[in-house]
Amino acid sequence: MFKINDNYLKLPGSYLFSTIAKKVNAYSQANPEKKIIRLGIGDVTQPLAPAIIEALHNAVDEMGKAETFHGYAPDLGYEFLRSAIAENDYKARGCDIAADEIFISDGAKCDSGNIQEIFSTDNKIAVCDPVYPVYVDTNVMAGRTGTYDADKEVWSDVIYMPCLAENNFAPELPKETPDLIYLCFPNNPTGSTIMKEQLQEWVDYANKVGAVIIYDAAYEAYISQEDVPHTIYECDGARACAIELRSFSKNAGFTGVRLGFTVIPKELKCGETSLHSLWARRHGTKYNGAPYIVQRAGEAVYSAAGKAQLKEQVAYYMRNAKYILEGLKDAGYTVSGGVDAPYIWLKAPKGMSSWEFFDYLLENANVVGTPGSGFGPSGETYFRLTAFGSYENTVAAVERIKGV
């Protein structure tokens, strides 16, 4: 008789955002007259920029002609896109990343979940707490996290690095030595950032103990402060210890189009084994590539027109972030984030738990956010709001929250 991967049975409940969707849908069905404003999931709302639309149209026309038709994409992705990424995201910042060290995919979420496959299940992971749930859940599925303590909401074989108000929501070097370190800056969910000097400490630490940093830079386009690094490869020694994940979802509105990439430098090795080669083998075996038309759209992100148009979109969302941040501060909430990231992290009022505040806002203000406890035990009593709604809905949501 067949058997299942019983590691899946260890996962507590459903995926965080699936749970939220079910609760919101149930409320909507019971209260169809209520207009709900959703500031929970980090999904963009602005339409694709004109430069991207033009590139998509041109690529579709190419696909309709025999002489310009494209089938399967190359394993790593098309050279035109990888070269544009290497030049604009790395070489322009003084980082030595070559085009053939970039692997094109259909999004950072997939890569952040899949990257653990090239590592032994004996490796111990360290995660920020609170943390993007995919990092932990996919390691649970792989059998790397031990047993779950439902009371404490922690896994026995995971090293949690608390990100609290006391340390400006930035992790400290762990006392127990990890093998894999997940870092995300600007951070989801807290909206916090770290300076280049702080990130250099992590790189130095990883090289010292022989760990790999899996660095999620999905929100780098929202950085406004000068000394906040846009990529981990700005740090000396990062090529020997770091894998970087990037997304086109939040900087270019590709949440529904799907495009991302992973960078693995060739000098990142376990003994004599290149992680670049392992990921190339995995990528070539399990993935058939992002569509040609989508990769052409990605290339347009780096055009002069694309850069200018997307800068305006980022500014639009950050205007929302500023409005939420300042509005809730004025209302007496304890809030952070919203400066280098499109997320605002606030303390639930009146001693409420995260889910109590979720229900309170849904029922009394008809506003949806994300309970902090869904991101890990240190997220309890906190709440995340996103700046990805329309400006009008953002203003209305803040006024509603002030009124309850």
Tab-separated table of C-alpha atoms in Angstrom, residues 177-399:
chain	number	residue	atom	x	y	z
A	177	THR	CA	25.086	27.518	15.682
A	178	PRO	CA	22.824	27.101	12.613
A	179	ASP	CA	23.608	25.630	9.206
A	180	LEU	CA	21.055	27.655	7.225
A	181	ILE	CA	20.110	31.226	8.154
A	182	TYR	CA	17.018	32.849	6.668
A	183	LEU	CA	17.142	36.660	6.562
A	184	CYS	CA	14.663	39.023	4.902
A	185	PHE	CA	15.374	42.755	4.636
A	186	PRO	CA	13.517	45.016	4.302
A	187	ASN	CA	11.580	42.652	6.490
A	188	ASN	CA	8.273	40.962	5.986
A	189	PRO	CA	6.290	41.240	8.253
A	190	THR	CA	7.810	43.923	10.530
A	191	GLY	CA	8.963	46.407	7.870
A	192	SER	CA	12.294	46.738	9.672
A	193	THR	CA	15.704	47.121	8.040
A	194	ILE	CA	19.335	46.775	9.028
A	195	MET	CA	22.325	48.862	8.058
A	196	LYS	CA	25.146	47.559	5.879
A	197	GLU	CA	27.445	47.291	8.913
A	198	GLN	CA	24.924	45.009	10.633
A	199	LEU	CA	24.506	42.815	7.560
A	200	GLN	CA	28.293	42.553	7.275
A	201	GLU	CA	28.299	41.041	10.782
A	202	TRP	CA	25.963	38.308	9.548
A	203	VAL	CA	28.157	37.592	6.541
A	204	ASP	CA	31.259	37.413	8.712
A	205	TYR	CA	29.439	35.135	11.151
A	206	ALA	CA	28.206	32.782	8.413
A	207	ASN	CA	31.692	32.463	6.945
A	208	LYS	CA	33.119	31.837	10.403
A	209	VAL	CA	30.729	29.013	11.355
A	210	GLY	CA	30.275	27.553	7.856
A	211	ALA	CA	26.608	28.497	7.466
A	212	VAL	CA	24.682	29.599	4.374
A	213	ILE	CA	22.535	32.734	4.464
A	214	ILE	CA	19.354	32.562	2.389
A	215	TYR	CA	18.689	36.255	1.868
A	216	ASP	CA	15.242	37.383	0.732
A	217	ALA	CA	15.526	40.830	-0.875
A	218	ALA	CA	12.021	40.961	-2.343
A	219	TYR	CA	11.399	44.472	-1.004
A	220	GLU	CA	14.686	46.183	-1.855
A	221	ALA	CA	12.955	48.647	-4.222
A	222	TYR	CA	11.321	50.279	-1.195
A	223	ILE	CA	14.576	51.216	0.538
A	224	SER	CA	14.901	54.952	1.100
A	225	GLN	CA	17.743	55.254	3.620
A	226	GLU	CA	21.279	55.609	2.295
A	227	ASP	CA	23.112	52.979	4.342
A	228	VAL	CA	20.532	50.200	3.996
A	229	PRO	CA	21.960	47.561	1.613
A	230	HIS	CA	19.920	46.641	-1.464
A	231	THR	CA	21.686	43.281	-1.813
A	232	ILE	CA	23.722	41.093	0.496
A	233	TYR	CA	26.494	41.082	-2.110
A	234	GLU	CA	27.346	44.632	-1.073
A	235	CYS	CA	29.047	42.923	1.889
A	236	ASP	CA	32.570	41.550	1.683
A	237	GLY	CA	32.649	37.752	1.662
A	238	ALA	CA	28.980	37.295	0.767
A	239	ARG	CA	29.800	35.404	-2.432
A	240	ALA	CA	31.171	32.585	-0.270
A	241	CYS	CA	28.160	32.221	2.024
A	242	ALA	CA	24.969	33.755	0.606
A	243	ILE	CA	22.111	32.894	-1.721
A	244	GLU	CA	19.849	35.802	-2.652
A	245	LEU	CA	16.174	35.610	-3.620
A	246	ARG	CA	14.516	38.381	-5.632
A	247	SER	CA	11.010	39.043	-6.906
A	248	PHE	CA	9.357	41.201	-9.561
A	249	SER	CA	6.070	41.070	-7.653
A	250	LYS	CA	6.426	44.055	-5.365
A	251	ASN	CA	8.731	46.318	-7.397
A	252	ALA	CA	6.946	45.829	-10.734
A	253	GLY	CA	3.478	44.531	-9.871
A	254	PHE	CA	4.075	40.991	-11.139
A	255	THR	CA	2.037	39.212	-8.446
A	256	GLY	CA	-0.273	37.919	-11.182
A	257	VAL	CA	2.338	37.746	-13.925
A	258	ARG	CA	4.912	35.743	-11.906
A	259	LEU	CA	8.649	36.311	-12.226
A	260	GLY	CA	11.602	36.158	-9.861
A	261	PHE	CA	15.164	34.944	-9.638
A	262	THR	CA	17.740	33.380	-7.353
A	263	VAL	CA	21.426	34.255	-7.259
A	264	ILE	CA	23.967	31.573	-6.330
A	265	PRO	CA	27.627	32.588	-6.748
A	266	LYS	CA	29.875	29.885	-8.126
A	267	GLU	CA	32.289	30.104	-5.207
A	268	LEU	CA	29.594	29.102	-2.700
A	269	LYS	CA	30.549	25.510	-1.943
A	270	CYS	CA	30.153	22.672	0.530
A	271	GLY	CA	33.616	21.155	0.445
A	272	GLU	CA	34.240	20.713	-3.264
A	273	THR	CA	30.552	20.663	-4.205
A	274	SER	CA	29.202	23.807	-5.842
A	275	LEU	CA	25.732	24.884	-4.683
A	276	HIS	CA	25.400	26.638	-8.042
A	277	SER	CA	25.705	23.244	-9.758
A	278	LEU	CA	23.236	21.601	-7.386
A	279	TRP	CA	20.619	24.286	-7.953
A	280	ALA	CA	21.228	24.172	-11.717
A	281	ARG	CA	20.578	20.416	-11.626
A	282	ARG	CA	17.429	20.849	-9.573
A	283	HIS	CA	16.248	23.766	-11.719
A	284	GLY	CA	16.791	21.914	-14.973
A	285	THR	CA	15.034	18.791	-13.716
A	286	LYS	CA	11.981	20.281	-12.026
A	287	TYR	CA	11.340	23.552	-13.829
A	288	ASN	CA	10.591	24.472	-17.436
A	289	GLY	CA	11.159	28.215	-17.137
A	290	ALA	CA	9.131	31.409	-16.936
A	291	PRO	CA	7.306	32.199	-20.193
A	292	TYR	CA	9.177	34.131	-22.866
A	293	ILE	CA	6.606	36.934	-22.850
A	294	VAL	CA	6.984	37.331	-19.069
A	295	GLN	CA	10.769	37.427	-19.271
A	296	ARG	CA	10.529	40.151	-21.944
A	297	ALA	CA	8.270	42.051	-19.552
A	298	GLY	CA	10.917	41.598	-16.873
A	299	GLU	CA	13.531	43.048	-19.194
A	300	ALA	CA	11.348	46.159	-19.601
A	301	VAL	CA	11.602	46.757	-15.853
A	302	TYR	CA	15.205	47.821	-16.476
A	303	SER	CA	14.476	50.152	-19.398
A	304	ALA	CA	14.648	53.901	-18.800
A	305	ALA	CA	10.874	54.205	-19.124
A	306	GLY	CA	10.299	51.162	-16.912
A	307	LYS	CA	12.545	52.487	-14.158
A	308	ALA	CA	10.823	55.870	-14.145
A	309	GLN	CA	7.306	54.411	-14.151
A	310	LEU	CA	8.046	51.876	-11.417
A	311	LYS	CA	9.686	54.521	-9.250
A	312	GLU	CA	6.337	56.322	-9.331
A	313	GLN	CA	4.473	53.151	-8.344
A	314	VAL	CA	6.785	52.495	-5.414
A	315	ALA	CA	6.309	56.117	-4.319
A	316	TYR	CA	2.529	55.620	-4.523
A	317	TYR	CA	2.643	52.661	-2.142
A	318	MET	CA	5.068	54.392	0.186
A	319	ARG	CA	2.716	57.373	0.345
A	320	ASN	CA	0.118	54.892	1.596
A	321	ALA	CA	2.622	53.522	4.109
A	322	LYS	CA	3.356	56.993	5.450
A	323	TYR	CA	-0.349	57.726	5.790
A	324	ILE	CA	-0.943	54.538	7.780
A	325	LEU	CA	2.144	55.042	9.936
A	326	GLU	CA	1.412	58.656	10.817
A	327	GLY	CA	-2.342	58.156	11.101
A	328	LEU	CA	-2.070	55.295	13.576
A	329	LYS	CA	0.631	57.090	15.562
A	330	ASP	CA	-1.715	60.049	15.900
A	331	ALA	CA	-4.407	57.652	17.082
A	332	GLY	CA	-2.140	56.407	19.873
A	333	TYR	CA	-1.015	53.114	18.384
A	334	THR	CA	2.536	51.836	18.784
A	335	VAL	CA	3.706	51.424	15.180
A	336	SER	CA	6.892	50.826	13.200
A	337	GLY	CA	7.977	49.976	9.658
A	338	GLY	CA	6.607	51.891	6.687
A	339	VAL	CA	9.848	53.758	5.917
A	340	ASP	CA	11.915	51.283	3.891
A	341	ALA	CA	9.142	48.739	3.409
A	342	PRO	CA	5.457	48.689	2.441
A	343	TYR	CA	4.489	47.072	5.752
A	344	ILE	CA	3.376	48.669	9.007
A	345	TRP	CA	3.804	46.679	12.195
A	346	LEU	CA	1.602	47.729	15.103
A	347	LYS	CA	0.924	46.638	18.635
A	348	ALA	CA	-2.591	45.359	19.212
A	349	PRO	CA	-4.360	47.640	21.721
A	350	LYS	CA	-6.011	46.886	25.050
A	351	GLY	CA	-4.024	43.692	25.638
A	352	MET	CA	-5.681	41.928	22.717
A	353	SER	CA	-4.098	38.911	21.073
A	354	SER	CA	-3.302	39.093	17.362
A	355	TRP	CA	-6.370	37.131	16.314
A	356	GLU	CA	-8.614	39.006	18.755
A	357	PHE	CA	-7.537	42.259	17.138
A	358	PHE	CA	-8.062	40.719	13.687
A	359	ASP	CA	-11.656	39.849	14.591
A	360	TYR	CA	-12.176	43.221	16.272
A	361	LEU	CA	-11.084	45.180	13.190
A	362	LEU	CA	-13.005	42.951	10.805
A	363	GLU	CA	-16.242	43.213	12.752
A	364	ASN	CA	-16.064	46.844	13.885
A	365	ALA	CA	-14.081	48.605	11.141
A	366	ASN	CA	-14.488	46.096	8.284
A	367	VAL	CA	-10.726	46.263	7.770
A	368	VAL	CA	-8.586	43.178	7.181
A	369	GLY	CA	-4.974	42.936	8.343
A	370	THR	CA	-2.706	40.051	9.265
A	371	PRO	CA	-2.328	38.703	12.826
A	372	GLY	CA	1.302	38.845	13.913
A	373	SER	CA	1.149	35.440	15.600
A	374	GLY	CA	0.759	33.890	12.158
A	375	PHE	CA	4.391	34.833	11.525
A	376	GLY	CA	5.750	33.204	14.693
A	377	PRO	CA	5.507	33.335	18.498
A	378	SER	CA	7.233	36.724	18.788
A	379	GLY	CA	4.562	38.167	16.527
A	380	GLU	CA	1.865	37.613	19.122
A	381	THR	CA	0.049	40.818	20.149
A	382	TYR	CA	1.280	42.470	16.913
A	383	PHE	CA	-0.500	43.110	13.645
A	384	ARG	CA	0.612	43.773	10.051
A	385	LEU	CA	-0.995	46.195	7.624
A	386	THR	CA	0.134	46.569	4.021
A	387	ALA	CA	0.426	49.713	1.926
A	388	PHE	CA	-0.550	47.946	-1.307
A	389	GLY	CA	-4.156	49.115	-1.397
A	390	SER	CA	-5.419	52.142	-3.276
A	391	TYR	CA	-4.766	55.501	-1.651
A	392	GLU	CA	-8.507	56.060	-1.233
A	393	ASN	CA	-8.984	52.729	0.543
A	394	THR	CA	-5.903	53.338	2.660
A	395	VAL	CA	-7.259	56.683	3.875
A	396	ALA	CA	-10.673	55.150	4.535
A	397	ALA	CA	-9.151	52.215	6.433
A	398	VAL	CA	-7.112	54.475	8.718
A	399	GLU	CA	-10.151	56.606	9.467
